[in-house]
C-alpha cells in the first residue's frame, strides 16, 4: 500500500457519473480506502446538504469524516456540519458585487454558510433554480436592505445564461479579479471567493488539521475549479473526461467518470504494491 493518507476528490465529473450516480465499484474502493485508515474527503462547490446522500452511500456520514464545501470556502465535519475552518466573503464584498452585477445585467446569487441561496432581484433566474435543485439549498428573494451586515457568505456567483456571462466578463473591473479568486466553474456559473478559498488550499489546510502532509494527499478532478487541487496534491489524478488543462497538470490521466476512472486510479496507486 502507498503512503497516501487522504483522498481529496471532486464530485461532478469525477466521483459520480454523468447521471450523478455513484457506481458500485467506486463505493467499494472508497469504502476499502476508509477502512484502511485513509481519509476520503469530498471537495465540492456544493454545501454539505448537497452531498448528504453521497456521504451516506459511502459510509462517510459520521463524526470521523470531513467535507470541503463551496469550492474550498469551508471544511466541515460530515455529521455535525461544524466548520473546521472557513474563508468567507463579507458584507462589503456582497454590496460591491451586487452593484456591479446589476450594472452588467447578469444574475447574481449569494450562498451563505448555512446553505441559504438568495438573489436580490425578484426576477428569479432559471440557473439559480437549477442550482438549488442539485444542491438542496433553499432559494429566496432578499432585497439588499434586508441583508444583515454580519452575514457569513461562502461564495457569490453569477448564475445565468452563458451568453450573458460571456458579455459581462470583459467589463468586470480588473480590481475585482485581483481581489477575489474567480473561476468559471460551468458555462453558466462564474464564482467569486476569498483568495484562500480554493479546493487545493482547503485540502492542504484540512490535511494539516489531521496531521497529514501535502505529499500524502491524492487529489482527483476534471474541471477548472479542481486545478488548485491538481497542482497542490502529493499525487494528482485527471479524469479521462477532464479538460486539457487538468490533464496537462496531473500526474496521471485515468479512465472517464462513466467508466470507474477514479476507482481504477485508486486501486492502481493506493492499493497496488
Coordinates of C-alpha atoms in Angstrom, one line a residue:
X1 CA 0.0 0.0 0.0
X2 CA 1.2 3.5 -0.8
X3 CA 1.9 6.4 1.6
X4 CA -1.4 8.1 0.7
X5 CA -3.4 9.1 3.8
X6 CA -6.1 11.3 2.3
X7 CA -8.0 11.1 -1.0
X8 CA -9.5 14.5 -1.9
X9 CA -11.9 14.1 -4.8
X10 CA -14.1 16.4 -6.8
X11 CA -17.7 15.1 -7.2
X12 CA -19.3 16.1 -10.6
X13 CA -17.4 14.6 -13.5
X14 CA -15.1 12.7 -11.1
X15 CA -16.7 10.8 -8.3
X16 CA -20.1 10.4 -9.9
X17 CA -21.1 9.5 -13.5
X18 CA -22.9 11.9 -15.8
X19 CA -26.2 10.8 -14.3
X20 CA -24.9 11.9 -10.9
X21 CA -24.7 8.4 -9.6
X22 CA -22.0 6.5 -7.7
X23 CA -21.0 3.2 -9.3
X24 CA -20.8 0.1 -7.2
X25 CA -17.1 -0.1 -7.9
X26 CA -16.5 3.4 -6.7
X27 CA -18.4 2.7 -3.5
X28 CA -16.4 -0.5 -2.9
X29 CA -13.0 1.1 -3.5
X30 CA -13.6 4.2 -1.4
X31 CA -15.0 2.2 1.5
X32 CA -11.9 0.0 1.3
X33 CA -9.7 3.1 1.5
X34 CA -11.6 4.4 4.5
X35 CA -11.5 1.0 6.2
X36 CA -7.7 1.2 5.8
X37 CA -7.5 4.5 7.6
X38 CA -7.3 6.7 4.6
X39 CA -9.5 9.8 4.8
X40 CA -11.9 10.2 1.9
X41 CA -12.8 13.9 1.5
X42 CA -15.4 15.1 -0.9
X43 CA -14.3 18.5 -2.3
X44 CA -17.3 20.3 -3.9
X45 CA -18.8 23.6 -4.8
X46 CA -22.0 22.4 -3.1
X47 CA -22.9 22.9 0.5
X48 CA -23.0 20.0 3.0
X49 CA -26.7 19.4 2.3
X50 CA -25.9 18.8 -1.3
X51 CA -23.7 15.8 -0.6
X52 CA -25.6 14.2 2.2
X53 CA -26.8 11.3 0.1
X54 CA -23.3 10.6 -1.3
X55 CA -21.8 10.6 2.2
X56 CA -24.4 8.0 3.3
X57 CA -23.7 5.8 0.4
X58 CA -20.0 5.9 1.0
X59 CA -20.3 5.4 4.8
X60 CA -18.8 8.8 5.4
X61 CA -21.7 10.4 7.3
X62 CA -20.2 10.4 10.8
X63 CA -18.1 12.5 13.1
X64 CA -14.8 10.9 11.9
X65 CA -15.1 12.4 8.4
X66 CA -14.9 15.8 6.7
X67 CA -16.1 17.6 3.6
X68 CA -14.7 20.6 1.8
X69 CA -17.6 22.7 0.7
X70 CA -18.2 25.8 -1.5
X71 CA -15.1 25.1 -3.6
X72 CA -12.8 25.5 -0.5
X73 CA -14.5 28.2 1.4
X74 CA -15.1 25.8 4.3
X75 CA -14.1 22.4 5.6
X76 CA -16.8 20.9 7.9
X77 CA -17.5 17.8 9.9
X78 CA -19.5 15.4 7.8
X79 CA -22.1 14.8 10.5
X80 CA -22.4 17.9 12.6
X81 CA -21.6 20.4 9.9
X82 CA -19.3 22.2 12.3
X83 CA -16.7 24.3 10.5
X84 CA -13.0 23.2 10.9
X85 CA -12.0 26.5 9.1
X86 CA -13.7 29.0 6.8
X87 CA -12.6 31.7 4.4
X88 CA -15.6 33.9 3.9
X89 CA -16.8 37.0 1.9
X90 CA -18.2 39.9 3.9
X91 CA -21.0 42.4 3.6
X92 CA -18.8 45.0 1.7
X93 CA -17.9 42.3 -0.8
X94 CA -21.6 41.5 -1.3
X95 CA -22.6 45.1 -1.8
X96 CA -19.9 45.8 -4.4
X97 CA -20.6 42.6 -6.4
X98 CA -24.3 43.2 -6.2
X99 CA -23.9 46.7 -7.7
X100 CA -21.5 45.6 -10.4
X101 CA -23.7 42.6 -11.3
X102 CA -26.8 44.8 -11.7
X103 CA -24.8 47.3 -13.8
X104 CA -23.6 44.5 -16.1
X105 CA -27.1 42.9 -16.2
X106 CA -26.1 39.5 -15.1
X107 CA -27.9 37.4 -12.4
X108 CA -26.0 37.2 -9.1
X109 CA -26.7 34.8 -6.3
X110 CA -25.3 34.7 -2.8
X111 CA -24.6 31.5 -0.8
X112 CA -24.3 31.6 2.9
X113 CA -22.5 29.1 5.2
X114 CA -25.9 27.8 6.5
X115 CA -26.9 26.6 2.9
X116 CA -29.1 29.5 2.1
X117 CA -29.1 30.8 -1.5
X118 CA -30.6 34.2 -2.2
X119 CA -30.9 36.7 -5.0
X120 CA -31.6 40.4 -4.7
X121 CA -33.7 40.6 -7.9
X122 CA -37.4 39.5 -7.8
X123 CA -36.9 38.0 -11.3
X124 CA -35.7 34.5 -10.4
X125 CA -33.2 33.2 -12.9
X126 CA -33.5 29.6 -14.3
X127 CA -30.0 28.8 -13.3
X128 CA -30.5 29.7 -9.7
X129 CA -33.5 27.4 -9.6
X130 CA -31.4 24.7 -11.2
X131 CA -28.6 25.1 -8.7
X132 CA -30.9 24.7 -5.8
X133 CA -32.4 21.5 -7.3
X134 CA -29.0 19.8 -7.3
X135 CA -27.6 21.3 -4.1
X136 CA -30.8 21.1 -1.9
X137 CA -30.4 24.7 -0.8
X138 CA -33.3 27.0 -0.1
X139 CA -33.8 29.8 -2.7
X140 CA -35.3 33.1 -1.7
X141 CA -35.6 36.7 -2.9
X142 CA -33.9 39.0 -0.4
X143 CA -33.7 42.8 -1.0
X144 CA -30.3 44.3 -0.3
X145 CA -31.9 46.3 2.6
X146 CA -32.7 43.0 4.3
X147 CA -29.2 41.5 4.2
X148 CA -27.6 41.7 7.7
X149 CA -24.1 43.3 7.9
X150 CA -22.8 40.3 9.8
X151 CA -23.8 37.7 7.2
X152 CA -21.4 34.8 6.6
X153 CA -21.0 34.4 2.9
X154 CA -19.3 31.3 1.5
X155 CA -19.3 32.5 -2.1
X156 CA -21.1 34.8 -4.6
X157 CA -21.9 33.6 -8.1
X158 CA -23.1 34.7 -11.4
X159 CA -25.7 32.1 -12.4
X160 CA -27.0 33.0 -15.8
X161 CA -27.3 32.0 -19.4
X162 CA -23.7 31.5 -20.8
X163 CA -24.0 34.3 -23.3
X164 CA -24.9 36.8 -20.5
X165 CA -21.8 35.8 -18.6
X166 CA -19.7 36.0 -21.7
X167 CA -21.0 39.5 -22.3
X168 CA -20.4 40.6 -18.7
X169 CA -16.9 39.3 -18.2
X170 CA -14.9 41.7 -20.4
X171 CA -16.5 44.6 -18.4
X172 CA -15.7 43.2 -15.0
X173 CA -13.4 45.7 -13.2
X174 CA -9.9 44.4 -13.0
X175 CA -9.5 45.1 -9.3
X176 CA -12.3 42.5 -8.6
X177 CA -10.3 39.9 -10.5
X178 CA -7.3 40.7 -8.2
X179 CA -9.4 40.9 -5.0
X180 CA -11.2 37.6 -5.4
X181 CA -10.5 34.1 -6.5
X182 CA -12.6 34.0 -9.6
X183 CA -13.5 30.9 -11.6
X184 CA -15.8 29.8 -14.4
X185 CA -16.9 26.5 -12.8
X186 CA -19.5 25.9 -15.5
X187 CA -20.6 27.7 -18.7
X188 CA -23.5 29.1 -16.7
X189 CA -21.6 29.8 -13.4
X190 CA -18.9 32.3 -12.5
X191 CA -17.8 32.3 -8.9
X192 CA -16.2 34.9 -6.6
X193 CA -14.5 33.7 -3.4
X194 CA -11.8 34.7 -1.0
X195 CA -8.3 34.1 -2.4
X196 CA -7.6 31.4 0.2
X197 CA -10.9 29.7 -0.7
X198 CA -9.8 27.1 -3.2
X199 CA -10.1 23.3 -3.2
X200 CA -6.3 23.0 -3.2
X201 CA -5.7 25.3 -0.2
X202 CA -8.6 23.7 1.7
X203 CA -7.2 20.1 1.1
X204 CA -3.8 21.2 2.4
X205 CA -5.3 23.0 5.4
X206 CA -7.5 20.1 6.3
X207 CA -4.6 17.8 5.9
X208 CA -2.6 19.8 8.5
X209 CA -5.6 19.7 10.8
X210 CA -5.5 15.9 10.6
X211 CA -1.7 15.6 10.7
X212 CA -1.3 14.7 7.1
X213 CA 1.4 16.2 4.8
X214 CA 0.6 17.5 1.4
X215 CA 2.8 14.8 -0.1
X216 CA 0.4 12.2 1.4
X217 CA -2.7 13.6 -0.3
X218 CA -4.1 12.1 -3.5
X219 CA -6.3 14.5 -5.5
X220 CA -8.7 14.0 -8.4
X221 CA -10.7 16.3 -10.6
X222 CA -11.8 17.3 -14.1
X223 CA -12.6 21.0 -14.3
X224 CA -11.1 24.5 -13.7
X225 CA -12.2 24.6 -10.1
X226 CA -10.2 21.5 -9.4
X227 CA -6.9 22.9 -10.8
X228 CA -5.6 24.1 -7.4
X229 CA -6.1 20.5 -6.0
X230 CA -4.3 19.0 -9.0
X231 CA -1.4 21.4 -8.6
X232 CA -1.0 21.1 -4.8
X233 CA -1.7 17.4 -4.1
X234 CA 1.0 15.0 -3.5
X235 CA -0.2 12.8 -6.4
X236 CA -2.9 14.1 -8.8
X237 CA -5.3 12.3 -11.0
X238 CA -7.1 13.8 -14.0
X239 CA -10.2 12.1 -15.2
X240 CA -10.3 10.9 -18.8
X241 CA -13.1 13.4 -19.4
X242 CA -11.2 16.3 -17.8
X243 CA -10.4 19.5 -19.6
X244 CA -7.0 19.7 -21.2
X245 CA -5.5 22.0 -18.5
X246 CA -6.2 19.4 -15.8
X247 CA -4.8 16.6 -17.9
X248 CA -1.6 18.6 -18.6
X249 CA -1.0 19.4 -14.9
X250 CA -2.0 16.0 -13.4
X251 CA 0.5 13.2 -12.6
X252 CA -1.8 10.6 -14.2
X253 CA -4.8 10.6 -16.5
X254 CA -7.2 7.8 -15.7
X255 CA -10.4 6.5 -17.4
X256 CA -13.6 8.6 -17.5
X257 CA -16.1 9.2 -14.8
X258 CA -18.5 7.0 -16.6
X259 CA -16.1 4.1 -16.6
X260 CA -14.9 3.9 -13.0
X261 CA -11.9 6.1 -13.6
X262 CA -11.5 7.3 -10.0
X263 CA -11.8 3.7 -8.6
X264 CA -9.3 2.4 -11.1
X265 CA -6.7 5.1 -10.2
X266 CA -7.1 4.5 -6.5
X267 CA -6.6 0.8 -7.0
X268 CA -3.5 1.4 -9.0
X269 CA -1.8 4.0 -6.9
X270 CA -3.1 3.4 -3.4
X271 CA -3.6 -0.4 -3.1
X272 CA -1.1 -2.0 -5.6
X273 CA 2.3 -2.7 -4.1

